Amino acid sequence: MKQEFPILEFDPSASAVIEPGVSIKRVEDIPPCAVICFFQEVIEKVVRERKARVLAEQKSEIGIHPVYEVIHVDRRFTLFHPGVGAPLAAGMLEEVIALGCRKFIAC
């Protein structure tokens, strides 16, 4: 709806201008619960001790960012590092949502 001030306009379209799900293929067996961990040394320890497997790889200008499946106490969850900085973290989150994750906790 056109308004006098563009900030008051509303677009009722359900799809976004940039939709990650269009170019990112969903991972069928990805756990829907994900842990976003900002500490690379913690991720490395969990991957090593829990024998995590790589489900997908995200790419940015600073390299490859693996998305892991971790099993702990018979429960599966997704684990990934969101990168450094809010814009990259938001982009990584959007991509993991496109992969199939739906619930998130950050540490």
PDB file of N, CA and C in Angstrom:
ATOM      1  N   MET A   1       0.837  -1.166   0.000  1.00  0.00           N
ATOM      2  CA  MET A   1       0.000   0.000   0.000  1.00  0.00           C
ATOM      3  C   MET A   1       0.889   1.238   0.000  1.00  0.00           C
ATOM      4  N   LYS A   2       0.686   2.079  -0.991  1.00  0.00           N
ATOM      5  CA  LYS A   2       1.458   3.308  -1.093  1.00  0.00           C
ATOM      6  C   LYS A   2       1.056   4.273   0.018  1.00  0.00           C
ATOM      7  N   GLN A   3       2.067   4.827   0.669  1.00  0.00           N
ATOM      8  CA  GLN A   3       1.876   5.795   1.736  1.00  0.00           C
ATOM      9  C   GLN A   3       2.661   7.065   1.396  1.00  0.00           C
ATOM     10  N   GLU A   4       2.379   8.118   2.082  1.00  0.00           N
ATOM     11  CA  GLU A   4       3.103   9.361   1.867  1.00  0.00           C
ATOM     12  C   GLU A   4       4.582   9.185   2.211  1.00  0.00           C
ATOM     13  N   PHE A   5       4.842   8.423   3.279  1.00  0.00           N
ATOM     14  CA  PHE A   5       6.212   8.157   3.708  1.00  0.00           C
ATOM     15  C   PHE A   5       6.524   6.680   3.475  1.00  0.00           C
ATOM     16  N   PRO A   6       7.573   6.366   2.705  1.00  0.00           N
ATOM     17  CA  PRO A   6       7.882   4.978   2.361  1.00  0.00           C
ATOM     18  C   PRO A   6       8.050   4.059   3.568  1.00  0.00           C
ATOM     19  N   ILE A   7       8.493   4.593   4.688  1.00  0.00           N
ATOM     20  CA  ILE A   7       8.693   3.750   5.867  1.00  0.00           C
ATOM     21  C   ILE A   7       7.366   3.173   6.381  1.00  0.00           C
ATOM     22  N   LEU A   8       6.263   3.786   6.000  1.00  0.00           N
ATOM     23  CA  LEU A   8       4.947   3.313   6.439  1.00  0.00           C
ATOM     24  C   LEU A   8       4.307   2.326   5.463  1.00  0.00           C
ATOM     25  N   GLU A   9       4.984   2.061   4.354  1.00  0.00           N
ATOM     26  CA  GLU A   9       4.431   1.131   3.365  1.00  0.00           C
ATOM     27  C   GLU A   9       4.528  -0.299   3.865  1.00  0.00           C
ATOM     28  N   PHE A  10       3.625  -1.129   3.409  1.00  0.00           N
ATOM     29  CA  PHE A  10       3.586  -2.535   3.798  1.00  0.00           C
ATOM     30  C   PHE A  10       3.461  -3.403   2.556  1.00  0.00           C
ATOM     31  N   ASP A  11       4.317  -4.407   2.455  1.00  0.00           N
ATOM     32  CA  ASP A  11       4.272  -5.360   1.344  1.00  0.00           C
ATOM     33  C   ASP A  11       3.710  -6.675   1.871  1.00  0.00           C
ATOM     34  N   PRO A  12       2.516  -7.071   1.486  1.00  0.00           N
ATOM     35  CA  PRO A  12       1.900  -8.294   2.017  1.00  0.00           C
ATOM     36  C   PRO A  12       2.455  -9.587   1.399  1.00  0.00           C
ATOM     37  N   SER A  13       3.405  -9.486   0.502  1.00  0.00           N
ATOM     38  CA  SER A  13       3.972 -10.669  -0.141  1.00  0.00           C
ATOM     39  C   SER A  13       4.629 -11.577   0.895  1.00  0.00           C
ATOM     40  N   ALA A  14       4.398 -12.884   0.799  1.00  0.00           N
ATOM     41  CA  ALA A  14       4.973 -13.851   1.742  1.00  0.00           C
ATOM     42  C   ALA A  14       6.436 -14.146   1.446  1.00  0.00           C
ATOM     43  N   SER A  15       6.867 -13.918   0.225  1.00  0.00           N
ATOM     44  CA  SER A  15       8.257 -14.211  -0.113  1.00  0.00           C
ATOM     45  C   SER A  15       9.119 -12.959   0.028  1.00  0.00           C
ATOM     46  N   ALA A  16      10.367 -13.186   0.432  1.00  0.00           N
ATOM     47  CA  ALA A  16      11.296 -12.081   0.619  1.00  0.00           C
ATOM     48  C   ALA A  16      11.936 -11.691  -0.710  1.00  0.00           C
ATOM     49  N   VAL A  17      12.546 -10.533  -0.750  1.00  0.00           N
ATOM     50  CA  VAL A  17      13.258 -10.088  -1.940  1.00  0.00           C
ATOM     51  C   VAL A  17      14.444 -11.020  -2.180  1.00  0.00           C
ATOM     52  N   ILE A  18      15.163 -11.346  -1.108  1.00  0.00           N
ATOM     53  CA  ILE A  18      16.250 -12.323  -1.172  1.00  0.00           C
ATOM     54  C   ILE A  18      15.790 -13.524  -0.367  1.00  0.00           C
ATOM     55  N   GLU A  19      15.566 -14.641  -1.026  1.00  0.00           N
ATOM     56  CA  GLU A  19      15.023 -15.844  -0.392  1.00  0.00           C
ATOM     57  C   GLU A  19      16.067 -16.957  -0.438  1.00  0.00           C
ATOM     58  N   PRO A  20      16.770 -17.246   0.692  1.00  0.00           N
ATOM     59  CA  PRO A  20      17.817 -18.267   0.686  1.00  0.00           C
ATOM     60  C   PRO A  20      17.332 -19.648   0.240  1.00  0.00           C
ATOM     61  N   GLY A  21      16.096 -19.973   0.534  1.00  0.00           N
ATOM     62  CA  GLY A  21      15.560 -21.283   0.172  1.00  0.00           C
ATOM     63  C   GLY A  21      15.476 -21.534  -1.325  1.00  0.00           C
ATOM     64  N   VAL A  22      15.602 -20.484  -2.123  1.00  0.00           N
ATOM     65  CA  VAL A  22      15.559 -20.639  -3.573  1.00  0.00           C
ATOM     66  C   VAL A  22      16.858 -21.259  -4.085  1.00  0.00           C
ATOM     67  N   SER A  23      17.983 -20.877  -3.482  1.00  0.00           N
ATOM     68  CA  SER A  23      19.279 -21.363  -3.966  1.00  0.00           C
ATOM     69  C   SER A  23      19.952 -22.371  -3.040  1.00  0.00           C
ATOM     70  N   ILE A  24      19.402 -22.591  -1.849  1.00  0.00           N
ATOM     71  CA  ILE A  24      19.996 -23.529  -0.897  1.00  0.00           C
ATOM     72  C   ILE A  24      19.080 -24.732  -0.759  1.00  0.00           C
ATOM     73  N   LYS A  25      19.649 -25.911  -1.009  1.00  0.00           N
ATOM     74  CA  LYS A  25      18.866 -27.145  -0.944  1.00  0.00           C
ATOM     75  C   LYS A  25      18.705 -27.588   0.512  1.00  0.00           C
ATOM     76  N   ARG A  26      17.473 -27.909   0.872  1.00  0.00           N
ATOM     77  CA  ARG A  26      17.161 -28.397   2.213  1.00  0.00           C
ATOM     78  C   ARG A  26      17.874 -29.730   2.461  1.00  0.00           C
ATOM     79  N   VAL A  27      18.415 -29.905   3.664  1.00  0.00           N
ATOM     80  CA  VAL A  27      19.028 -31.169   4.078  1.00  0.00           C
ATOM     81  C   VAL A  27      17.937 -31.976   4.769  1.00  0.00           C
ATOM     82  N   GLU A  28      17.552 -33.092   4.168  1.00  0.00           N
ATOM     83  CA  GLU A  28      16.397 -33.858   4.647  1.00  0.00           C
ATOM     84  C   GLU A  28      16.520 -34.351   6.083  1.00  0.00           C
ATOM     85  N   ASP A  29      17.723 -34.756   6.506  1.00  0.00           N
ATOM     86  CA  ASP A  29      17.853 -35.324   7.847  1.00  0.00           C
ATOM     87  C   ASP A  29      18.486 -34.364   8.855  1.00  0.00           C
ATOM     88  N   ILE A  30      18.448 -33.074   8.582  1.00  0.00           N
ATOM     89  CA  ILE A  30      19.046 -32.114   9.509  1.00  0.00           C
ATOM     90  C   ILE A  30      18.185 -32.008  10.765  1.00  0.00           C
ATOM     91  N   PRO A  31      18.815 -32.038  11.948  1.00  0.00           N
ATOM     92  CA  PRO A  31      18.032 -31.843  13.171  1.00  0.00           C
ATOM     93  C   PRO A  31      17.440 -30.432  13.193  1.00  0.00           C
ATOM     94  N   PRO A  32      16.176 -30.289  13.565  1.00  0.00           N
ATOM     95  CA  PRO A  32      15.547 -28.962  13.545  1.00  0.00           C
ATOM     96  C   PRO A  32      16.043 -28.034  14.649  1.00  0.00           C
ATOM     97  N   CYS A  33      16.622 -28.592  15.705  1.00  0.00           N
ATOM     98  CA  CYS A  33      17.153 -27.779  16.805  1.00  0.00           C
ATOM     99  C   CYS A  33      18.633 -27.512  16.565  1.00  0.00           C
ATOM    100  N   ALA A  34      19.036 -26.247  16.678  1.00  0.00           N
ATOM    101  CA  ALA A  34      20.412 -25.865  16.371  1.00  0.00           C
ATOM    102  C   ALA A  34      21.019 -25.038  17.487  1.00  0.00           C
ATOM    103  N   VAL A  35      22.316 -25.270  17.716  1.00  0.00           N
ATOM    104  CA  VAL A  35      23.098 -24.462  18.638  1.00  0.00           C
ATOM    105  C   VAL A  35      24.020 -23.583  17.801  1.00  0.00           C
ATOM    106  N   ILE A  36      23.910 -22.288  18.018  1.00  0.00           N
ATOM    107  CA  ILE A  36      24.790 -21.323  17.364  1.00  0.00           C
ATOM    108  C   ILE A  36      25.896 -21.027  18.364  1.00  0.00           C
ATOM    109  N   CYS A  37      27.111 -21.425  18.055  1.00  0.00           N
ATOM    110  CA  CYS A  37      28.220 -21.259  18.989  1.00  0.00           C
ATOM    111  C   CYS A  37      29.254 -20.300  18.410  1.00  0.00           C
ATOM    112  N   PHE A  38      29.582 -19.262  19.156  1.00  0.00           N
ATOM    113  CA  PHE A  38      30.529 -18.240  18.708  1.00  0.00           C
ATOM    114  C   PHE A  38      31.982 -18.591  19.024  1.00  0.00           C
ATOM    115  N   PHE A  39      32.219 -19.723  19.679  1.00  0.00           N
ATOM    116  CA  PHE A  39      33.554 -20.083  20.143  1.00  0.00           C
ATOM    117  C   PHE A  39      34.094 -21.264  19.356  1.00  0.00           C
ATOM    118  N   GLN A  40      35.027 -20.991  18.449  1.00  0.00           N
ATOM    119  CA  GLN A  40      35.556 -22.029  17.563  1.00  0.00           C
ATOM    120  C   GLN A  40      36.214 -23.169  18.344  1.00  0.00           C
ATOM    121  N   GLU A  41      36.918 -22.847  19.435  1.00  0.00           N
ATOM    122  CA  GLU A  41      37.572 -23.902  20.208  1.00  0.00           C
ATOM    123  C   GLU A  41      36.558 -24.846  20.857  1.00  0.00           C
ATOM    124  N   VAL A  42      35.401 -24.344  21.218  1.00  0.00           N
ATOM    125  CA  VAL A  42      34.337 -25.189  21.771  1.00  0.00           C
ATOM    126  C   VAL A  42      33.787 -26.094  20.673  1.00  0.00           C
ATOM    127  N   ILE A  43      33.554 -25.531  19.507  1.00  0.00           N
ATOM    128  CA  ILE A  43      33.060 -26.337  18.383  1.00  0.00           C
ATOM    129  C   ILE A  43      34.058 -27.443  18.056  1.00  0.00           C
ATOM    130  N   GLU A  44      35.334 -27.108  17.977  1.00  0.00           N
ATOM    131  CA  GLU A  44      36.355 -28.118  17.668  1.00  0.00           C
ATOM    132  C   GLU A  44      36.368 -29.234  18.699  1.00  0.00           C
ATOM    133  N   LYS A  45      36.225 -28.888  19.978  1.00  0.00           N
ATOM    134  CA  LYS A  45      36.201 -29.898  21.042  1.00  0.00           C
ATOM    135  C   LYS A  45      34.968 -30.792  20.925  1.00  0.00           C
ATOM    136  N   VAL A  46      33.810 -30.192  20.711  1.00  0.00           N
ATOM    137  CA  VAL A  46      32.573 -30.971  20.568  1.00  0.00           C
ATOM    138  C   VAL A  46      32.663 -31.886  19.351  1.00  0.00           C
ATOM    139  N   VAL A  47      33.152 -31.371  18.248  1.00  0.00           N
ATOM    140  CA  VAL A  47      33.286 -32.173  17.019  1.00  0.00           C
ATOM    141  C   VAL A  47      34.207 -33.360  17.267  1.00  0.00           C
ATOM    142  N   ARG A  48      35.311 -33.105  17.947  1.00  0.00           N
ATOM    143  CA  ARG A  48      36.284 -34.167  18.226  1.00  0.00           C
ATOM    144  C   ARG A  48      35.715 -35.200  19.204  1.00  0.00           C
ATOM    145  N   GLU A  49      35.146 -34.751  20.308  1.00  0.00           N
ATOM    146  CA  GLU A  49      34.682 -35.662  21.355  1.00  0.00           C
ATOM    147  C   GLU A  49      33.392 -36.390  21.002  1.00  0.00           C
ATOM    148  N   ARG A  50      32.523 -35.747  20.263  1.00  0.00           N
ATOM    149  CA  ARG A  50      31.217 -36.333  19.914  1.00  0.00           C
ATOM    150  C   ARG A  50      31.197 -36.926  18.509  1.00  0.00           C
ATOM    151  N   LYS A  51      32.352 -36.879  17.830  1.00  0.00           N
ATOM    152  CA  LYS A  51      32.453 -37.399  16.461  1.00  0.00           C
ATOM    153  C   LYS A  51      31.332 -36.851  15.575  1.00  0.00           C
ATOM    154  N   ALA A  52      31.202 -35.537  15.601  1.00  0.00           N
ATOM    155  CA  ALA A  52      30.158 -34.871  14.809  1.00  0.00           C
ATOM    156  C   ALA A  52      30.420 -35.065  13.328  1.00  0.00           C
ATOM    157  N   ARG A  53      29.353 -35.103  12.564  1.00  0.00           N
ATOM    158  CA  ARG A  53      29.502 -35.232  11.114  1.00  0.00           C
ATOM    159  C   ARG A  53      29.035 -33.950  10.441  1.00  0.00           C
ATOM    160  N   VAL A  54      29.657 -33.656   9.319  1.00  0.00           N
ATOM    161  CA  VAL A  54      29.314 -32.453   8.561  1.00  0.00           C
ATOM    162  C   VAL A  54      28.062 -32.733   7.732  1.00  0.00           C
ATOM    163  N   LEU A  55      27.044 -31.893   7.923  1.00  0.00           N
ATOM    164  CA  LEU A  55      25.793 -32.014   7.166  1.00  0.00           C
ATOM    165  C   LEU A  55      25.796 -31.108   5.938  1.00  0.00           C
ATOM    166  N   ALA A  56      26.441 -29.957   6.069  1.00  0.00           N
ATOM    167  CA  ALA A  56      26.461 -28.969   4.982  1.00  0.00           C
ATOM    168  C   ALA A  56      27.640 -28.039   5.218  1.00  0.00           C
ATOM    169  N   GLU A  57      27.956 -27.270   4.199  1.00  0.00           N
ATOM    170  CA  GLU A  57      28.999 -26.262   4.312  1.00  0.00           C
ATOM    171  C   GLU A  57      28.471 -24.931   3.816  1.00  0.00           C
ATOM    172  N   GLN A  58      28.655 -23.913   4.629  1.00  0.00           N
ATOM    173  CA  GLN A  58      28.318 -22.565   4.221  1.00  0.00           C
ATOM    174  C   GLN A  58      29.610 -21.889   3.790  1.00  0.00           C
ATOM    175  N   LYS A  59      29.505 -20.971   2.864  1.00  0.00           N
ATOM    176  CA  LYS A  59      30.689 -20.293   2.348  1.00  0.00           C
ATOM    177  C   LYS A  59      30.559 -18.786   2.534  1.00  0.00           C
ATOM    178  N   SER A  60      31.696 -18.172   2.857  1.00  0.00           N
ATOM    179  CA  SER A  60      31.762 -16.717   2.927  1.00  0.00           C
ATOM    180  C   SER A  60      33.144 -16.299   2.444  1.00  0.00           C
ATOM    181  N   GLU A  61      33.410 -15.029   2.435  1.00  0.00           N
ATOM    182  CA  GLU A  61      34.714 -14.530   1.998  1.00  0.00           C
ATOM    183  C   GLU A  61      35.839 -14.961   2.926  1.00  0.00           C
ATOM    184  N   ILE A  62      35.505 -15.371   4.148  1.00  0.00           N
ATOM    185  CA  ILE A  62      36.549 -15.810   5.074  1.00  0.00           C
ATOM    186  C   ILE A  62      36.708 -17.325   5.096  1.00  0.00           C
ATOM    187  N   GLY A  63      35.990 -18.016   4.218  1.00  0.00           N
ATOM    188  CA  GLY A  63      36.192 -19.457   4.092  1.00  0.00           C
ATOM    189  C   GLY A  63      34.936 -20.289   4.227  1.00  0.00           C
ATOM    190  N   ILE A  64      35.172 -21.567   4.529  1.00  0.00           N
ATOM    191  CA  ILE A  64      34.095 -22.557   4.661  1.00  0.00           C
ATOM    192  C   ILE A  64      33.659 -22.631   6.122  1.00  0.00           C
ATOM    193  N   HIS A  65      32.353 -22.711   6.333  1.00  0.00           N
ATOM    194  CA  HIS A  65      31.769 -22.832   7.664  1.00  0.00           C
ATOM    195  C   HIS A  65      30.950 -24.126   7.702  1.00  0.00           C
ATOM    196  N   PRO A  66      31.478 -25.178   8.349  1.00  0.00           N
ATOM    197  CA  PRO A  66      30.732 -26.436   8.403  1.00  0.00           C
ATOM    198  C   PRO A  66      29.495 -26.329   9.303  1.00  0.00           C
ATOM    199  N   VAL A  67      28.479 -27.064   8.936  1.00  0.00           N
ATOM    200  CA  VAL A  67      27.271 -27.218   9.744  1.00  0.00           C
ATOM    201  C   VAL A  67      27.267 -28.680  10.177  1.00  0.00           C
ATOM    202  N   TYR A  68      27.319 -28.918  11.490  1.00  0.00           N
ATOM    203  CA  TYR A  68      27.494 -30.257  12.020  1.00  0.00           C
ATOM    204  C   TYR A  68      26.214 -30.842  12.598  1.00  0.00           C
ATOM    205  N   GLU A  69      26.162 -32.170  12.602  1.00  0.00           N
ATOM    206  CA  GLU A  69      25.172 -32.902  13.383  1.00  0.00           C
ATOM    207  C   GLU A  69      25.919 -33.471  14.577  1.00  0.00           C
ATOM    208  N   VAL A  70      25.394 -33.222  15.780  1.00  0.00           N
ATOM    209  CA  VAL A  70      25.990 -33.722  17.012  1.00  0.00           C
ATOM    210  C   VAL A  70      24.950 -34.571  17.722  1.00  0.00           C
ATOM    211  N   ILE A  71      25.398 -35.674  18.300  1.00  0.00           N
ATOM    212  CA  ILE A  71      24.516 -36.530  19.105  1.00  0.00           C
ATOM    213  C   ILE A  71      25.008 -36.461  20.543  1.00  0.00           C
ATOM    214  N   HIS A  72      24.094 -36.102  21.438  1.00  0.00           N
ATOM    215  CA  HIS A  72      24.408 -36.019  22.867  1.00  0.00           C
ATOM    216  C   HIS A  72      23.235 -36.586  23.654  1.00  0.00           C
ATOM    217  N   VAL A  73      23.500 -37.556  24.483  1.00  0.00           N
ATOM    218  CA  VAL A  73      22.473 -38.229  25.290  1.00  0.00           C
ATOM    219  C   VAL A  73      21.307 -38.648  24.396  1.00  0.00           C
ATOM    220  N   ASP A  74      21.630 -39.320  23.320  1.00  0.00           N
ATOM    221  CA  ASP A  74      20.644 -39.849  22.368  1.00  0.00           C
ATOM    222  C   ASP A  74      19.779 -38.781  21.699  1.00  0.00           C
ATOM    223  N   ARG A  75      20.213 -37.540  21.738  1.00  0.00           N
ATOM    224  CA  ARG A  75      19.488 -36.462  21.049  1.00  0.00           C
ATOM    225  C   ARG A  75      20.383 -35.859  19.999  1.00  0.00           C
ATOM    226  N   ARG A  76      19.821 -35.584  18.837  1.00  0.00           N
ATOM    227  CA  ARG A  76      20.549 -34.968  17.732  1.00  0.00           C
ATOM    228  C   ARG A  76      20.291 -33.467  17.717  1.00  0.00           C
ATOM    229  N   PHE A  77      21.331 -32.709  17.424  1.00  0.00           N
ATOM    230  CA  PHE A  77      21.155 -31.276  17.200  1.00  0.00           C
ATOM    231  C   PHE A  77      22.172 -30.804  16.174  1.00  0.00           C
ATOM    232  N   THR A  78      21.891 -29.665  15.604  1.00  0.00           N
ATOM    233  CA  THR A  78      22.768 -29.040  14.631  1.00  0.00           C
ATOM    234  C   THR A  78      23.657 -28.041  15.371  1.00  0.00           C
ATOM    235  N   LEU A  79      24.913 -27.938  14.940  1.00  0.00           N
ATOM    236  CA  LEU A  79      25.867 -27.026  15.558  1.00  0.00           C
ATOM    237  C   LEU A  79      26.601 -26.265  14.457  1.00  0.00           C
ATOM    238  N   PHE A  80      26.712 -24.949  14.622  1.00  0.00           N
ATOM    239  CA  PHE A  80      27.471 -24.172  13.636  1.00  0.00           C
ATOM    240  C   PHE A  80      27.978 -22.875  14.234  1.00  0.00           C
ATOM    241  N   HIS A  81      29.029 -22.345  13.619  1.00  0.00           N
ATOM    242  CA  HIS A  81      29.581 -21.039  13.978  1.00  0.00           C
ATOM    243  C   HIS A  81      28.977 -20.024  13.016  1.00  0.00           C
ATOM    244  N   PRO A  82      28.430 -18.919  13.521  1.00  0.00           N
ATOM    245  CA  PRO A  82      27.756 -17.968  12.641  1.00  0.00           C
ATOM    246  C   PRO A  82      28.668 -16.964  11.953  1.00  0.00           C
ATOM    247  N   GLY A  83      29.963 -17.052  12.181  1.00  0.00           N
ATOM    248  CA  GLY A  83      30.858 -16.050  11.624  1.00  0.00           C
ATOM    249  C   GLY A  83      30.977 -14.870  12.564  1.00  0.00           C
ATOM    250  N   VAL A  84      31.757 -13.875  12.178  1.00  0.00           N
ATOM    251  CA  VAL A  84      32.013 -12.721  13.030  1.00  0.00           C
ATOM    252  C   VAL A  84      31.316 -11.504  12.446  1.00  0.00           C
ATOM    253  N   GLY A  85      30.496 -10.871  13.249  1.00  0.00           N
ATOM    254  CA  GLY A  85      29.768  -9.675  12.823  1.00  0.00           C
ATOM    255  C   GLY A  85      28.306  -9.979  12.555  1.00  0.00           C
ATOM    256  N   ALA A  86      27.481  -9.022  12.880  1.00  0.00           N
ATOM    257  CA  ALA A  86      26.033  -9.205  12.753  1.00  0.00           C
ATOM    258  C   ALA A  86      25.563  -9.509  11.331  1.00  0.00           C
ATOM    259  N   PRO A  87      26.061  -8.829  10.299  1.00  0.00           N
ATOM    260  CA  PRO A  87      25.578  -9.135   8.948  1.00  0.00           C
ATOM    261  C   PRO A  87      25.874 -10.575   8.519  1.00  0.00           C
ATOM    262  N   LEU A  88      27.095 -11.056   8.809  1.00  0.00           N
ATOM    263  CA  LEU A  88      27.435 -12.432   8.449  1.00  0.00           C
ATOM    264  C   LEU A  88      26.616 -13.416   9.272  1.00  0.00           C
ATOM    265  N   ALA A  89      26.468 -13.151  10.576  1.00  0.00           N
ATOM    266  CA  ALA A  89      25.688 -14.039  11.437  1.00  0.00           C
ATOM    267  C   ALA A  89      24.233 -14.130  10.968  1.00  0.00           C
ATOM    268  N   ALA A  90      23.660 -13.011  10.576  1.00  0.00           N
ATOM    269  CA  ALA A  90      22.275 -13.013  10.084  1.00  0.00           C
ATOM    270  C   ALA A  90      22.169 -13.812   8.791  1.00  0.00           C
ATOM    271  N   GLY A  91      23.143 -13.648   7.902  1.00  0.00           N
ATOM    272  CA  GLY A  91      23.148 -14.417   6.654  1.00  0.00           C
ATOM    273  C   GLY A  91      23.303 -15.906   6.906  1.00  0.00           C
ATOM    274  N   MET A  92      24.211 -16.274   7.820  1.00  0.00           N
ATOM    275  CA  MET A  92      24.408 -17.692   8.151  1.00  0.00           C
ATOM    276  C   MET A  92      23.135 -18.279   8.759  1.00  0.00           C
ATOM    277  N   LEU A  93      22.484 -17.517   9.623  1.00  0.00           N
ATOM    278  CA  LEU A  93      21.234 -17.979  10.229  1.00  0.00           C
ATOM    279  C   LEU A  93      20.180 -18.221   9.155  1.00  0.00           C
ATOM    280  N   GLU A  94      20.039 -17.304   8.219  1.00  0.00           N
ATOM    281  CA  GLU A  94      19.069 -17.478   7.129  1.00  0.00           C
ATOM    282  C   GLU A  94      19.364 -18.746   6.323  1.00  0.00           C
ATOM    283  N   GLU A  95      20.655 -19.016   6.083  1.00  0.00           N
ATOM    284  CA  GLU A  95      21.022 -20.208   5.325  1.00  0.00           C
ATOM    285  C   GLU A  95      20.710 -21.486   6.095  1.00  0.00           C
ATOM    286  N   VAL A  96      20.957 -21.486   7.401  1.00  0.00           N
ATOM    287  CA  VAL A  96      20.665 -22.676   8.207  1.00  0.00           C
ATOM    288  C   VAL A  96      19.153 -22.895   8.298  1.00  0.00           C
ATOM    289  N   ILE A  97      18.385 -21.833   8.315  1.00  0.00           N
ATOM    290  CA  ILE A  97      16.922 -21.968   8.258  1.00  0.00           C
ATOM    291  C   ILE A  97      16.528 -22.611   6.931  1.00  0.00           C
ATOM    292  N   ALA A  98      17.150 -22.178   5.844  1.00  0.00           N
ATOM    293  CA  ALA A  98      16.859 -22.775   4.532  1.00  0.00           C
ATOM    294  C   ALA A  98      17.260 -24.251   4.497  1.00  0.00           C
ATOM    295  N   LEU A  99      18.307 -24.613   5.242  1.00  0.00           N
ATOM    296  CA  LEU A  99      18.709 -26.037   5.303  1.00  0.00           C
ATOM    297  C   LEU A  99      17.675 -26.879   6.027  1.00  0.00           C
ATOM    298  N   GLY A 100      16.900 -26.266   6.945  1.00  0.00           N
ATOM    299  CA  GLY A 100      15.837 -27.009   7.626  1.00  0.00           C
ATOM    300  C   GLY A 100      15.762 -26.840   9.125  1.00  0.00           C
ATOM    301  N   CYS A 101      16.639 -26.062   9.744  1.00  0.00           N
ATOM    302  CA  CYS A 101      16.582 -25.844  11.190  1.00  0.00           C
ATOM    303  C   CYS A 101      15.454 -24.860  11.514  1.00  0.00           C
ATOM    304  N   ARG A 102      14.821 -25.066  12.670  1.00  0.00           N
ATOM    305  CA  ARG A 102      13.684 -24.231  13.034  1.00  0.00           C
ATOM    306  C   ARG A 102      13.761 -23.655  14.438  1.00  0.00           C
ATOM    307  N   LYS A 103      14.571 -24.253  15.317  1.00  0.00           N
ATOM    308  CA  LYS A 103      14.683 -23.785  16.705  1.00  0.00           C
ATOM    309  C   LYS A 103      16.164 -23.529  16.986  1.00  0.00           C
ATOM    310  N   PHE A 104      16.448 -22.391  17.658  1.00  0.00           N
ATOM    311  CA  PHE A 104      17.833 -21.975  17.828  1.00  0.00           C
ATOM    312  C   PHE A 104      18.105 -21.513  19.249  1.00  0.00           C
ATOM    313  N   ILE A 105      19.336 -21.755  19.674  1.00  0.00           N
ATOM    314  CA  ILE A 105      19.858 -21.194  20.909  1.00  0.00           C
ATOM    315  C   ILE A 105      21.289 -20.778  20.615  1.00  0.00           C
ATOM    316  N   ALA A 106      21.681 -19.629  21.140  1.00  0.00           N
ATOM    317  CA  ALA A 106      23.037 -19.125  20.903  1.00  0.00           C
ATOM    318  C   ALA A 106      23.843 -19.182  22.180  1.00  0.00           C
ATOM    319  N   CYS A 107      25.117 -19.506  22.048  1.00  0.00           N
ATOM    320  CA  CYS A 107      26.008 -19.476  23.208  1.00  0.00           C
ATOM    321  C   CYS A 107      27.358 -18.941  22.774  1.00  0.00           C
TER     322      CYS A 107
END
